[in-house]
Short mmCIF file of C-alpha atoms in Angstrom, two decimals:
data_model
loop_
_atom_site.label_atom_id
_atom_site.label_comp_id
_atom_site.label_asym_id
_atom_site.label_seq_id
_atom_site.Cartn_x
_atom_site.Cartn_y
_atom_site.Cartn_z
CA UNK J 956 32.84 -51.52 -45.29
CA UNK J 957 31.23 -48.09 -44.96
CA UNK J 958 28.56 -49.34 -42.60
CA UNK J 959 30.57 -48.17 -39.57
CA UNK J 960 30.12 -44.53 -40.66
CA UNK J 961 26.60 -44.61 -39.25
CA UNK J 962 27.98 -44.96 -35.71
CA UNK J 963 29.44 -41.45 -35.55
CA UNK J 964 28.44 -39.61 -32.36
CA UNK J 965 25.92 -36.81 -32.82
CA UNK J 966 28.33 -34.23 -31.38
CA UNK J 967 30.85 -34.93 -34.17
CA UNK J 968 29.78 -32.72 -37.03
CA UNK J 969 30.85 -34.18 -40.38
CA UNK J 970 28.61 -32.11 -42.59
CA UNK J 971 30.14 -30.67 -45.69
CA UNK J 972 30.24 -26.91 -45.50
CA UNK J 973 29.31 -25.44 -48.85
CA UNK J 974 31.37 -22.28 -48.51
CA UNK J 975 32.83 -21.46 -51.88
CA UNK J 976 35.52 -19.33 -50.24
CA UNK J 977 36.99 -22.27 -48.29
CA UNK J 978 38.52 -24.94 -50.51
CA UNK J 979 40.25 -27.82 -48.72
CA UNK J 980 41.79 -30.88 -50.32
CA UNK J 981 43.19 -33.86 -48.38
CA UNK J 982 45.30 -36.37 -50.32
CA UNK J 983 46.10 -39.09 -50.98
CA UNK J 984 42.89 -40.64 -49.78
CA UNK J 985 43.23 -43.41 -48.79
CA UNK J 986 46.65 -42.58 -47.30
CA UNK J 987 49.45 -44.73 -45.93
CA UNK J 988 51.45 -42.77 -43.32
CA UNK J 989 51.42 -39.19 -44.61
CA UNK J 990 48.46 -36.99 -45.43
CA UNK J 991 48.65 -33.60 -47.14
CA UNK J 992 46.07 -30.88 -46.64
CA UNK J 993 46.01 -28.26 -49.35
CA UNK J 994 44.25 -24.96 -48.74
CA UNK J 995 43.41 -22.24 -51.20
CA UNK J 996 44.79 -19.36 -49.13
CA UNK J 997 47.57 -18.85 -46.60
CA UNK J 998 46.00 -18.43 -43.19
CA UNK J 999 46.10 -19.81 -39.66
CA UNK J 1000 44.46 -23.22 -39.30
CA UNK J 1001 43.65 -25.70 -36.58
CA UNK J 1002 43.76 -29.35 -37.66
CA UNK J 1003 41.98 -31.91 -35.51
CA UNK J 1004 41.67 -35.60 -36.35
CA UNK J 1005 38.88 -37.68 -34.82
CA UNK J 1006 38.22 -41.37 -34.87
CA UNK J 1007 34.66 -42.51 -35.54
CA UNK J 1008 33.92 -42.58 -31.81
CA UNK J 1009 34.62 -38.83 -31.62
CA UNK J 1010 37.94 -39.14 -29.80
CA UNK J 1011 40.58 -36.54 -30.67
CA UNK J 1012 43.70 -38.30 -31.95
CA UNK J 1013 45.58 -35.28 -33.31
CA UNK J 1014 45.23 -31.56 -32.63
CA UNK J 1015 47.62 -28.86 -33.82
CA UNK J 1016 47.72 -25.25 -34.98
CA UNK J 1017 49.45 -24.10 -38.17
CA UNK J 1018 50.29 -20.51 -38.99
CA UNK J 1019 50.44 -18.64 -42.31
CA UNK J 1020 50.35 -21.72 -44.51
CA UNK J 1021 48.43 -23.18 -47.44
CA UNK J 1022 49.93 -26.70 -47.35
CA UNK J 1023 50.05 -28.93 -44.29
CA UNK J 1024 51.84 -32.28 -44.30
CA UNK J 1025 50.85 -34.65 -41.51
CA UNK J 1026 52.89 -37.65 -40.38
CA UNK J 1027 50.20 -40.06 -39.17
CA UNK J 1028 52.21 -43.28 -38.82
CA UNK J 1029 50.87 -43.68 -35.29
CA UNK J 1030 47.27 -44.09 -36.47
CA UNK J 1031 45.82 -47.54 -37.02
CA UNK J 1032 44.19 -48.45 -40.32
CA UNK J 1033 40.65 -47.17 -40.46
CA UNK J 1034 38.32 -44.23 -41.05
CA UNK J 1035 38.97 -40.76 -39.64
CA UNK J 1036 37.51 -37.26 -39.78
CA UNK J 1037 39.96 -34.42 -40.43
CA UNK J 1038 38.60 -31.10 -39.21
CA UNK J 1039 40.19 -28.01 -40.75
CA UNK J 1040 39.24 -24.77 -39.02
CA UNK J 1041 40.24 -21.19 -39.79
CA UNK J 1042 38.99 -18.06 -38.05
CA UNK J 1043 35.94 -17.94 -40.32
CA UNK J 1044 35.49 -21.41 -41.86
CA UNK J 1045 35.26 -25.08 -41.01
CA UNK J 1046 35.57 -28.16 -43.21
CA UNK J 1047 35.39 -31.81 -42.19
CA UNK J 1048 36.87 -34.42 -44.49
CA UNK J 1049 36.46 -38.19 -44.27
CA UNK J 1050 39.77 -40.00 -44.84
CA UNK J 1051 40.90 -43.62 -44.77
CA UNK J 1052 44.23 -44.89 -43.53
CA UNK J 1053 45.36 -48.19 -45.03
CA UNK J 1054 48.68 -49.93 -45.55
#
């Protein structure tokens, strides 16, 4: 039920950034325990995962990479926002965890 997506706090920006230089792919979506984030270029990235109440559930920096594999077994089933930030770009991706 996607109805719960309307309850996202205003301070949690989930807009899609239409920057053609910043291509981010998160898969599989929905995911079970592991989520991969594929980026077009090797760079330094900060990955933050929020629940729909805006709480930070995961926050980590990655250096000189274009593929990030996240072990998210600890997350409950549900909807999440994955924020991928580089020095110059930001992308927010809606993902679903389900078993």
